[in-house]
mmCIF file of C-alpha atoms and ligand atoms in Angstrom:
data_model
loop_
_atom_site.group_PDB
_atom_site.id
_atom_site.type_symbol
_atom_site.label_atom_id
_atom_site.label_comp_id
_atom_site.label_asym_id
_atom_site.label_seq_id
_atom_site.Cartn_x
_atom_site.Cartn_y
_atom_site.Cartn_z
ATOM 1 C CA MET A 570 61.161 -87.591 35.278
ATOM 2 C CA ILE A 571 62.068 -87.979 39.032
ATOM 3 C CA ASP A 572 64.488 -85.708 40.415
ATOM 4 C CA LYS A 573 64.516 -87.237 43.870
ATOM 5 C CA ILE A 574 66.580 -89.706 46.172
ATOM 6 C CA VAL A 575 64.888 -93.025 46.430
ATOM 7 C CA LEU A 576 65.760 -95.698 49.016
ATOM 8 C CA ILE A 577 64.834 -99.288 48.114
ATOM 9 C CA THR A 578 65.321 -102.384 50.509
ATOM 10 C CA GLY A 579 65.837 -105.797 49.315
ATOM 11 C CA ALA A 580 66.947 -104.407 46.117
ATOM 12 C CA SER A 581 69.253 -107.319 45.232
ATOM 13 C CA SER A 582 66.466 -109.452 43.534
ATOM 14 C CA GLY A 583 62.847 -109.627 42.386
ATOM 15 C CA ILE A 584 60.347 -106.549 42.916
ATOM 16 C CA GLY A 585 63.303 -104.590 44.580
ATOM 17 C CA TRP A 586 65.572 -105.030 41.491
ATOM 18 C CA ALA A 587 62.768 -104.025 39.205
ATOM 19 C CA THR A 588 61.904 -101.093 41.163
ATOM 20 C CA ALA A 589 65.419 -99.727 41.228
ATOM 21 C CA GLU A 590 65.401 -100.139 37.299
ATOM 22 C CA ALA A 591 61.975 -98.393 36.951
ATOM 23 C CA PHE A 592 62.946 -95.435 39.212
ATOM 24 C CA SER A 593 66.465 -95.128 37.661
ATOM 25 C CA LYS A 594 64.974 -95.151 34.224
ATOM 26 C CA GLN A 595 63.105 -91.999 35.457
ATOM 27 C CA GLY A 596 66.358 -90.443 36.565
ATOM 28 C CA ALA A 597 65.658 -90.866 40.321
ATOM 29 C CA LYS A 598 69.130 -91.264 42.255
ATOM 30 C CA VAL A 599 68.569 -94.753 43.960
ATOM 31 C CA ILE A 600 69.844 -96.084 47.167
ATOM 32 C CA LEU A 601 70.176 -99.747 46.645
ATOM 33 C CA CYS A 602 70.021 -101.746 49.928
ATOM 34 C CA GLY A 603 70.253 -105.515 50.462
ATOM 35 C CA ARG A 604 72.107 -108.404 52.080
ATOM 36 C CA ARG A 605 73.857 -109.530 48.782
ATOM 37 C CA GLU A 606 76.462 -107.003 47.868
ATOM 38 C CA HIS A 607 77.624 -108.669 44.897
ATOM 39 C CA LYS A 608 74.206 -108.453 43.424
ATOM 40 C CA LEU A 609 73.796 -104.692 44.351
ATOM 41 C CA LYS A 610 76.835 -104.041 42.514
ATOM 42 C CA GLU A 611 75.673 -105.926 39.638
ATOM 43 C CA LEU A 612 72.629 -104.016 39.583
ATOM 44 C CA ALA A 613 74.400 -100.579 40.229
ATOM 45 C CA GLN A 614 76.357 -101.283 36.902
ATOM 46 C CA ILE A 615 73.358 -101.509 34.737
ATOM 47 C CA LEU A 616 71.501 -98.644 36.032
ATOM 48 C CA PRO A 617 71.398 -95.469 33.866
ATOM 49 C CA SER A 618 71.228 -92.984 37.000
ATOM 50 C CA THR A 619 73.488 -92.572 39.770
ATOM 51 C CA SER A 620 73.254 -95.093 42.642
ATOM 52 C CA TYR A 621 74.615 -95.778 46.010
ATOM 53 C CA ILE A 622 74.940 -99.049 47.550
ATOM 54 C CA LEU A 623 74.277 -99.846 51.317
ATOM 55 C CA ASN A 624 74.766 -103.374 52.165
ATOM 56 C CA PHE A 625 73.065 -104.394 55.547
ATOM 57 C CA ASP A 626 70.320 -106.986 56.776
ATOM 58 C CA VAL A 627 67.127 -105.109 57.787
ATOM 59 C CA ARG A 628 66.781 -107.684 60.652
ATOM 60 C CA ASP A 629 69.975 -105.911 62.324
ATOM 61 C CA LYS A 630 68.584 -103.131 64.279
ATOM 62 C CA LYS A 631 72.033 -101.495 64.629
ATOM 63 C CA ALA A 632 73.030 -102.305 61.162
ATOM 64 C CA VAL A 633 69.857 -100.546 59.758
ATOM 65 C CA PHE A 634 70.595 -97.363 61.908
ATOM 66 C CA SER A 635 74.281 -97.116 61.209
ATOM 67 C CA ALA A 636 73.847 -97.787 57.455
ATOM 68 C CA ILE A 637 71.216 -94.882 57.064
ATOM 69 C CA GLU A 638 73.588 -92.658 59.256
ATOM 70 C CA SER A 639 76.484 -93.581 57.127
ATOM 71 C CA LEU A 640 74.921 -92.065 54.121
ATOM 72 C CA PRO A 641 76.994 -88.925 52.508
ATOM 73 C CA LYS A 642 75.445 -85.611 52.853
ATOM 74 C CA SER A 643 74.525 -85.606 49.052
ATOM 75 C CA TRP A 644 72.681 -88.921 49.577
ATOM 76 C CA LYS A 645 70.988 -88.177 52.953
ATOM 77 C CA LYS A 646 67.801 -86.320 51.660
ATOM 78 C CA ILE A 647 65.696 -89.084 51.019
ATOM 79 C CA SER A 648 62.384 -88.280 49.344
ATOM 80 C CA ILE A 649 60.843 -91.715 48.500
ATOM 81 C CA LEU A 650 61.376 -94.863 50.681
ATOM 82 C CA ILE A 651 60.343 -98.249 49.333
ATOM 83 C CA ASN A 652 60.109 -100.744 51.990
ATOM 84 C CA ASN A 653 60.366 -103.948 49.853
ATOM 85 C CA ALA A 654 62.704 -106.223 51.855
ATOM 86 C CA GLY A 655 60.908 -109.414 53.082
ATOM 87 C CA ASN A 656 60.150 -113.072 52.561
ATOM 88 C CA ALA A 657 58.085 -116.287 53.142
ATOM 89 C CA HIS A 658 59.742 -119.165 54.924
ATOM 90 C CA GLY A 659 57.741 -122.304 54.827
ATOM 91 C CA LEU A 660 54.105 -122.993 54.127
ATOM 92 C CA ASP A 661 53.253 -125.122 57.220
ATOM 93 C CA PRO A 662 50.317 -125.470 59.817
ATOM 94 C CA VAL A 663 50.972 -123.900 63.115
ATOM 95 C CA GLN A 664 51.591 -127.150 64.829
ATOM 96 C CA THR A 665 54.192 -128.279 62.704
ATOM 97 C CA ALA A 666 55.807 -125.029 61.571
ATOM 98 C CA SER A 667 59.370 -123.998 62.632
ATOM 99 C CA LEU A 668 59.907 -121.213 64.898
ATOM 100 C CA GLU A 669 62.986 -120.296 62.983
ATOM 101 C CA ASP A 670 60.795 -119.555 59.943
ATOM 102 C CA TRP A 671 58.337 -117.599 62.017
ATOM 103 C CA GLU A 672 61.179 -115.514 63.492
ATOM 104 C CA ALA A 673 62.666 -114.954 60.114
ATOM 105 C CA MET A 674 59.296 -113.637 58.881
ATOM 106 C CA ILE A 675 58.685 -111.491 61.786
ATOM 107 C CA ASP A 676 62.187 -110.075 61.945
ATOM 108 C CA SER A 677 62.426 -109.214 58.331
ATOM 109 C CA ASN A 678 58.741 -108.555 57.163
ATOM 110 C CA VAL A 679 57.717 -106.404 60.175
ATOM 111 C CA LYS A 680 60.881 -105.386 62.589
ATOM 112 C CA GLY A 681 63.148 -104.903 59.527
ATOM 113 C CA LEU A 682 60.468 -102.627 58.065
ATOM 114 C CA LEU A 683 59.687 -100.701 61.296
ATOM 115 C CA TYR A 684 63.450 -100.259 61.908
ATOM 116 C CA VAL A 685 64.137 -98.706 58.306
ATOM 117 C CA THR A 686 60.985 -96.444 58.573
ATOM 118 C CA LYS A 687 62.054 -95.022 61.887
ATOM 119 C CA ALA A 688 65.601 -94.598 60.459
ATOM 120 C CA VAL A 689 64.675 -92.656 57.447
ATOM 121 C CA LEU A 690 61.817 -90.662 59.079
ATOM 122 C CA PRO A 691 63.518 -87.748 60.432
ATOM 123 C CA VAL A 692 64.770 -86.437 56.956
ATOM 124 C CA MET A 693 61.063 -86.526 55.881
ATOM 125 C CA ILE A 694 59.812 -84.890 58.963
ATOM 126 C CA GLU A 695 62.371 -82.118 58.587
ATOM 127 C CA ALA A 696 61.478 -81.621 55.032
ATOM 128 C CA GLN A 697 57.840 -81.706 55.634
ATOM 129 C CA LYS A 698 57.414 -84.053 52.627
ATOM 130 C CA GLY A 699 58.091 -87.371 51.428
ATOM 131 C CA HIS A 700 56.616 -90.712 50.307
ATOM 132 C CA ILE A 701 56.837 -94.157 52.047
ATOM 133 C CA ILE A 702 55.630 -97.047 50.128
ATOM 134 C CA ASN A 703 55.241 -100.461 51.685
ATOM 135 C CA LEU A 704 55.181 -103.831 50.247
ATOM 136 C CA GLY A 705 52.366 -105.703 51.836
ATOM 137 C CA SER A 706 50.680 -108.515 49.968
ATOM 138 C CA ILE A 707 47.253 -110.325 49.285
ATOM 139 C CA ALA A 708 48.430 -112.271 52.345
ATOM 140 C CA GLY A 709 47.858 -109.160 54.399
ATOM 141 C CA LYS A 710 44.357 -108.954 53.261
ATOM 142 C CA GLU A 711 43.284 -112.683 53.512
ATOM 143 C CA VAL A 712 44.536 -115.428 55.494
ATOM 144 C CA TYR A 713 45.232 -118.767 53.839
ATOM 145 C CA PRO A 714 45.856 -122.397 54.888
ATOM 146 C CA ASN A 715 49.336 -122.899 56.208
ATOM 147 C CA GLY A 716 50.172 -119.246 55.899
ATOM 148 C CA SER A 717 49.211 -117.981 59.443
ATOM 149 C CA VAL A 718 52.461 -116.242 60.265
ATOM 150 C CA TYR A 719 53.185 -115.006 56.816
ATOM 151 C CA CYS A 720 49.965 -113.747 56.624
ATOM 152 C CA SER A 721 50.285 -112.201 60.226
ATOM 153 C CA SER A 722 53.268 -110.503 59.191
ATOM 154 C CA LYS A 723 51.767 -108.852 56.055
ATOM 155 C CA TYR A 724 48.692 -108.016 58.167
ATOM 156 C CA ALA A 725 51.074 -106.093 60.179
ATOM 157 C CA VAL A 726 52.471 -104.161 57.332
ATOM 158 C CA ASP A 727 48.919 -103.171 56.405
ATOM 159 C CA ALA A 728 48.098 -101.955 59.840
ATOM 160 C CA PHE A 729 51.502 -100.206 60.309
ATOM 161 C CA SER A 730 50.779 -98.402 56.844
ATOM 162 C CA GLN A 731 47.501 -97.323 58.069
ATOM 163 C CA GLY A 732 48.890 -96.231 61.371
ATOM 164 C CA LEU A 733 51.906 -94.366 59.829
ATOM 165 C CA ARG A 734 49.545 -92.510 57.351
ATOM 166 C CA ILE A 735 47.577 -91.228 60.496
ATOM 167 C CA ASP A 736 50.643 -90.259 62.503
ATOM 168 C CA LEU A 737 52.160 -88.290 59.578
ATOM 169 C CA ASN A 738 49.113 -86.850 58.267
ATOM 170 C CA THR A 739 50.154 -83.352 59.512
ATOM 171 C CA PHE A 740 53.557 -83.592 57.845
ATOM 172 C CA GLY A 741 52.794 -83.648 54.394
ATOM 173 C CA ILE A 742 54.072 -87.149 54.070
ATOM 174 C CA ARG A 743 52.390 -89.588 51.730
ATOM 175 C CA VAL A 744 52.136 -93.265 52.929
ATOM 176 C CA GLY A 745 50.854 -96.041 50.589
ATOM 177 C CA CYS A 746 50.791 -99.833 50.625
ATOM 178 C CA ILE A 747 50.791 -102.145 47.630
ATOM 179 C CA HIS A 748 49.552 -105.651 47.931
ATOM 180 C CA PRO A 749 50.555 -108.036 45.200
ATOM 181 C CA GLY A 750 49.117 -111.318 44.769
ATOM 182 C CA MET A 751 50.949 -113.954 42.666
ATOM 183 C CA VAL A 752 54.301 -112.618 41.321
ATOM 184 C CA GLU A 753 56.900 -115.061 39.808
ATOM 185 C CA THR A 754 60.272 -114.082 41.711
ATOM 186 C CA GLU A 755 62.650 -115.995 44.061
ATOM 187 C CA PHE A 756 59.711 -115.833 46.399
ATOM 188 C CA SER A 757 58.464 -119.426 46.126
ATOM 189 C CA ASN A 758 62.035 -120.851 45.932
ATOM 190 C CA VAL A 759 62.943 -118.869 49.342
ATOM 191 C CA ARG A 760 59.542 -120.177 50.651
ATOM 192 C CA PHE A 761 60.076 -123.748 49.819
ATOM 193 C CA LYS A 762 63.996 -123.665 50.722
ATOM 194 C CA GLY A 763 65.121 -124.315 47.269
ATOM 195 C CA ASN A 764 62.677 -126.907 46.321
ATOM 196 C CA VAL A 765 62.546 -125.884 42.803
ATOM 197 C CA GLU A 766 59.725 -128.508 41.877
ATOM 198 C CA ARG A 767 57.487 -127.246 44.578
ATOM 199 C CA ALA A 768 58.021 -123.605 43.766
ATOM 200 C CA GLN A 769 57.372 -124.113 40.049
ATOM 201 C CA LYS A 770 53.970 -125.827 40.965
ATOM 202 C CA VAL A 771 52.915 -122.490 42.359
ATOM 203 C CA TYR A 772 52.867 -120.924 39.070
ATOM 204 C CA GLN A 773 51.649 -123.979 36.993
ATOM 205 C CA GLY A 774 48.885 -123.030 34.615
ATOM 206 C CA VAL A 775 48.745 -119.289 35.715
ATOM 207 C CA LYS A 776 50.313 -116.113 34.044
ATOM 208 C CA PRO A 777 51.728 -114.598 37.291
ATOM 209 C CA LEU A 778 52.573 -111.076 37.899
ATOM 210 C CA THR A 779 56.036 -110.053 37.095
ATOM 211 C CA ALA A 780 58.459 -108.091 39.269
ATOM 212 C CA GLU A 781 58.289 -105.424 36.556
ATOM 213 C CA ASP A 782 54.376 -105.355 36.941
ATOM 214 C CA ILE A 783 54.802 -104.358 40.444
ATOM 215 C CA ALA A 784 57.551 -101.830 39.827
ATOM 216 C CA ASN A 785 55.341 -100.098 37.292
ATOM 217 C CA ALA A 786 52.625 -100.033 40.057
ATOM 218 C CA ILE A 787 55.008 -98.425 42.526
ATOM 219 C CA LEU A 788 56.111 -95.882 39.872
ATOM 220 C CA TYR A 789 52.471 -95.086 39.368
ATOM 221 C CA MET A 790 52.025 -94.318 43.113
ATOM 222 C CA ALA A 791 55.215 -92.260 43.221
ATOM 223 C CA LEU A 792 54.504 -90.343 39.999
ATOM 224 C CA ALA A 793 50.969 -89.411 41.076
ATOM 225 C CA PRO A 794 50.575 -85.478 41.671
ATOM 226 C CA GLU A 795 51.446 -84.404 45.232
ATOM 227 C CA HIS A 796 47.926 -83.953 46.323
ATOM 228 C CA ILE A 797 47.159 -87.662 45.527
ATOM 229 C CA ASN A 798 48.155 -90.338 47.989
ATOM 230 C CA VAL A 799 47.609 -93.917 46.496
ATOM 231 C CA ALA A 800 47.018 -95.271 49.866
ATOM 232 C CA ASP A 801 46.206 -98.850 49.322
ATOM 233 C CA MET A 802 46.537 -101.042 45.985
ATOM 234 C CA LEU A 803 45.599 -104.680 45.471
ATOM 235 C CA ILE A 804 47.060 -106.055 42.497
ATOM 236 C CA LEU A 805 46.434 -109.738 41.232
ATOM 237 C CA PRO A 806 46.953 -111.736 38.133
ATOM 238 C CA THR A 807 43.746 -111.949 36.012
ATOM 239 C CA GLN A 808 43.563 -115.715 36.880
ATOM 240 C CA GLN A 809 43.817 -114.995 40.640
ATOM 241 C CA ALA A 810 40.579 -114.162 42.262
ATOM 242 C CA ASN A 811 41.725 -113.976 45.881
ATOM 243 C CA ALA A 812 44.427 -115.666 48.146
ATOM 244 C CA TYR A 813 43.566 -119.178 47.084
ATOM 245 C CA ILE A 814 41.162 -118.967 44.203
ATOM 246 C CA LEU A 815 43.094 -119.390 40.964
ATOM 247 C CA ASN A 816 41.947 -120.198 37.536
ATOM 248 C CA ARG A 817 44.655 -122.486 36.280
ATOM 249 C CA LYS A 818 44.791 -123.527 32.893
ATOM 250 C CA ASN A 819 46.918 -126.639 32.195
HETATM 251 C C1 8X3 B 2300 52.964 -113.131 48.131
HETATM 252 C C2 8X3 B 2300 51.688 -113.566 47.699
HETATM 253 O O1 8X3 B 2300 49.714 -115.321 48.024
HETATM 254 O O2 8X3 B 2300 51.960 -116.250 48.110
HETATM 255 O O3 8X3 B 2300 52.946 -112.225 49.362
HETATM 256 O O4 8X3 B 2300 51.056 -115.059 49.851
HETATM 257 S S1 8X3 B 2300 51.075 -115.120 48.326
#
């Protein structure tokens, strides 16, 4: 049972959606953040606990701060922040990759995560407790071909999580980072800009992780007793050894 307010970014699909469901089933009050309002409304309808929708894009600094500011009093005391919003755009070598793809990844995966953290932090500092869980990636632990900027963005998430844990050490706020390997969500569809065939190839012959697998791992981090901080969790499908070694079975 979680008697807390949990804010989840990128809740309109994939890991964010599954995480909202997992926390809601535990009784948590969930703040659903995302760009696609109709998806957030759809999610709110199926959740067993109370939820509140904040429709904004994490890349928009002003929108982030005003959305958090706009929360009614009864929703302001956020105890758990799950920084999930982020995406991969393209899988290309530096020399041919598009600047727009790079900017989209840096703006959401890095800058967006920083904005949301900064906006939510004051209530945790005031309460002298709280829990921030960031979505990293295996791509933040190892660099793979054609992934230079996506990997850079996830290395940044890892570094920021470590720095945040140091800076918040005296405030009783837990900071953890979860690093999934291959998870089957909209991830590859977005990375390959809707090229379904290319996206499907990623998962060929592999039993990937599901969004629910990651949601359960996040729940484990949150449910750990207060004196335990699961600081870093790398989670891979059994068929995946590292960022690029996969035991595909066709
Ligand atoms: C997603 C995992 O290996 O596609 O962050 O980069 S990977």
